[in-house]
Tab-separated table of C-alpha atoms in Angstrom:
chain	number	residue	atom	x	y	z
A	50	UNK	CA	-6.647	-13.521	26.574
A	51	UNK	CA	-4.376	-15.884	25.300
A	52	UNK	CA	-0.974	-16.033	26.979
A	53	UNK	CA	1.826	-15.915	24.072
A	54	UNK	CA	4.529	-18.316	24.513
A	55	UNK	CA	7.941	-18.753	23.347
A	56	UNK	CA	9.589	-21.893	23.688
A	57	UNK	CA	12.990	-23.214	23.022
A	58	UNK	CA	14.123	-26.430	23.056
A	59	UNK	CA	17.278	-28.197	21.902
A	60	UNK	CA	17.655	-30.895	19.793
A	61	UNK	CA	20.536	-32.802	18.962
A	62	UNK	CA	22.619	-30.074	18.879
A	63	UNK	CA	20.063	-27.609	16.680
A	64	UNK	CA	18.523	-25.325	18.834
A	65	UNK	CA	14.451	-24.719	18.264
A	66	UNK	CA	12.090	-22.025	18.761
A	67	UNK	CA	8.224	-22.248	19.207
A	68	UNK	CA	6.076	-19.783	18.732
A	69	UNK	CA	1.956	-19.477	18.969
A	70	UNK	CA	0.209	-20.135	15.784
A	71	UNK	CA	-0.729	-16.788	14.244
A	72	UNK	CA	-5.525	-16.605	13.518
A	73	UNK	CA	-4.687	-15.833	10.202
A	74	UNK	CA	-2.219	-17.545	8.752
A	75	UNK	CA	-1.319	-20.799	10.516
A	76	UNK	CA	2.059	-22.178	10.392
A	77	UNK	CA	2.757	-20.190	7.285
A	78	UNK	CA	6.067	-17.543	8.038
A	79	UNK	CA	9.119	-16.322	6.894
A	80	UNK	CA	12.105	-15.158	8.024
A	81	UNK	CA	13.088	-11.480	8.016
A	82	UNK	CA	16.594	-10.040	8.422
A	83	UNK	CA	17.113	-6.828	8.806
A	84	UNK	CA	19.174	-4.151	10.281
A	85	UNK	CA	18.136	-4.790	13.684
A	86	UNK	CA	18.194	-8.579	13.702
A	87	UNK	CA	16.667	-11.539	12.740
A	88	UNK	CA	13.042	-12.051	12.885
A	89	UNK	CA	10.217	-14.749	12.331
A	90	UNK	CA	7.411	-13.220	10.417
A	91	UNK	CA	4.184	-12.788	11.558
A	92	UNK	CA	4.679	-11.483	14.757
A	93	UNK	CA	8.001	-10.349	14.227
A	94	UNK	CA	9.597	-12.620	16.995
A	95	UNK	CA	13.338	-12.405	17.270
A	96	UNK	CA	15.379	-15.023	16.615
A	97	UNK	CA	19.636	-15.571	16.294
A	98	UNK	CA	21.000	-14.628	13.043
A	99	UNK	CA	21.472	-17.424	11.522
A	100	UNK	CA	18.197	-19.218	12.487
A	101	UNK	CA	17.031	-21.739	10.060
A	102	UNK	CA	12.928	-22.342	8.441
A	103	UNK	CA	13.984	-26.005	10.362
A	104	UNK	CA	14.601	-24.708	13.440
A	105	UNK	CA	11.045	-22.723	13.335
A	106	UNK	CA	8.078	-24.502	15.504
A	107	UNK	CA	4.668	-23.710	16.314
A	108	UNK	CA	2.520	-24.536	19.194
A	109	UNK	CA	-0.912	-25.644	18.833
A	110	UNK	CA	-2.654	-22.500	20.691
A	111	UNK	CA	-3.832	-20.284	18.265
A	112	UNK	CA	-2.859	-16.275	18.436
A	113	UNK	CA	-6.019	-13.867	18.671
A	114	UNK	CA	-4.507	-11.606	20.914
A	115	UNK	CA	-2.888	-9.327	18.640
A	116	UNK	CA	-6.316	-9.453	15.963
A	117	UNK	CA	-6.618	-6.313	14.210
A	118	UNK	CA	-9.347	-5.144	12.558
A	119	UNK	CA	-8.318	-3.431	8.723
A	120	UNK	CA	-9.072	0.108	9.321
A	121	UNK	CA	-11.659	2.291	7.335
A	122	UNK	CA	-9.736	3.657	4.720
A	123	UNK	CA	-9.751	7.821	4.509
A	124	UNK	CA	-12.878	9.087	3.244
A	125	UNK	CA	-11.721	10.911	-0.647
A	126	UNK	CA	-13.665	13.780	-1.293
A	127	UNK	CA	-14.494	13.753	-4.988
A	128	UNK	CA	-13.863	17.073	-6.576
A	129	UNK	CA	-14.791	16.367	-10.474
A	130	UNK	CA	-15.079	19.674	-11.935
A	131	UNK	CA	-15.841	19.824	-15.934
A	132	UNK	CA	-15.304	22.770	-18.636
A	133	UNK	CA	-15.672	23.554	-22.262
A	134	UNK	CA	-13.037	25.219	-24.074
A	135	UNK	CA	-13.832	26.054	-27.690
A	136	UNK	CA	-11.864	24.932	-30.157
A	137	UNK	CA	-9.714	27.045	-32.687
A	138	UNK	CA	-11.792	25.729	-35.865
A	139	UNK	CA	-15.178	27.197	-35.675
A	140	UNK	CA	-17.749	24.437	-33.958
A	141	UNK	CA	-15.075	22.793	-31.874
A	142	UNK	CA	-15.931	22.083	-28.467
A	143	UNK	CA	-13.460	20.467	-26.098
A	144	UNK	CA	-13.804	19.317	-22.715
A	145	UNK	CA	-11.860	20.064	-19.664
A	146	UNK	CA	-12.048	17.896	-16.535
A	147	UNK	CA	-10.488	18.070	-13.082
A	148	UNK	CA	-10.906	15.197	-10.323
A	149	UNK	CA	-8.590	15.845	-7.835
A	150	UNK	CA	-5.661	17.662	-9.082
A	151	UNK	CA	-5.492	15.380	-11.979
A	152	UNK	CA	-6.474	17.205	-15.481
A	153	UNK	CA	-7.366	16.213	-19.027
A	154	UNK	CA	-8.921	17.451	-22.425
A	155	UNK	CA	-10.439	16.095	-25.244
A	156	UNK	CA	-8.319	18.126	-27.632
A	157	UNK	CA	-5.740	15.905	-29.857
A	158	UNK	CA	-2.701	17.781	-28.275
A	159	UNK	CA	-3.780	16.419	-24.567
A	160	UNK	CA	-2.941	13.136	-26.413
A	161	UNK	CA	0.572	13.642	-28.337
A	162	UNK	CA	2.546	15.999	-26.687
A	163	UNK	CA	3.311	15.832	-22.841
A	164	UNK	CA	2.143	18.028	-20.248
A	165	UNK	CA	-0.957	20.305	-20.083
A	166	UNK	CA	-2.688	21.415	-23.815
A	167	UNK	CA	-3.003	24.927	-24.140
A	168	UNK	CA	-6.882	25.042	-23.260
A	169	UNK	CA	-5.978	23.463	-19.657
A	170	UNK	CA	-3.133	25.883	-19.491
A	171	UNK	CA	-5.541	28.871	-19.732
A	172	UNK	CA	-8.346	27.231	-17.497
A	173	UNK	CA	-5.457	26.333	-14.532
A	174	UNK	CA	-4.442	30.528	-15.479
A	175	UNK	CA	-7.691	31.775	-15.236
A	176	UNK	CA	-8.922	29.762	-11.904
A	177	UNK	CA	-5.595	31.259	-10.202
A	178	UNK	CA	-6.522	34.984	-11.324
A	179	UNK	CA	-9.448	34.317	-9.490
């Protein structure tokens, strides 16, 4: 394990602060101010308000002991579930889908007027009679 280091050091009046060189990103940071003070990003080290990109230094000694893996993102359950609807001219088939809570139709209205047509209006009515 690498032992993380702050230094500071003063320079002609300017105050510096060192900090270990972060795996992934080098000597590449910014500075983040916020409610509860003044921090130099990654790491989120704290600094004075006021601290300057000039006054920020970086040590040699790379970072790894804060290296994160990404975690597996959730597993979504695909829930596609299709219908027909006939249309109100004779021959007219539409199609109703539902993939997650999202719905749609093939019917012209699905496409000009907001909000569920009236065919997904009577599937959604007659799945919650069910």
């Amino acid at each position: 394990m690498i032992l993380m280091m702050v230094m500071t050091v003063i320079t002609k009046n300017m105050k510096t602060y060192t900090f270990p060189l972060d795996d992934g990103l080098g000597s590449v940071f910014g500075i983040a101010k916020t409610i509860s003070g003044t921090y130099v990003c990654p790491g989120w080290h704290l600094v004075p308000d006021g601290t300057t990109r000039e006054q920020i230094r970086f040590s040699g000694v790379v970072n790894t002991s804060k290296k994160q893996l990404s975690p597996e993102p959730p597993k979504v359950i695909q829930t596609k579930r299709k219908w027909q609807a006939n249309g109100s001219k004779e021959g007219v088939v539409y199609q109703i889908t539902e993939d997650n809570g999202v719905w749609d139709c093939t019917c012209p209205a699905k496409n000009f007027f907001r909000g569920d047509c009236k065919h997904i209006k009577a599937k959604k009515s007659e799945l919650n009679s069910l």
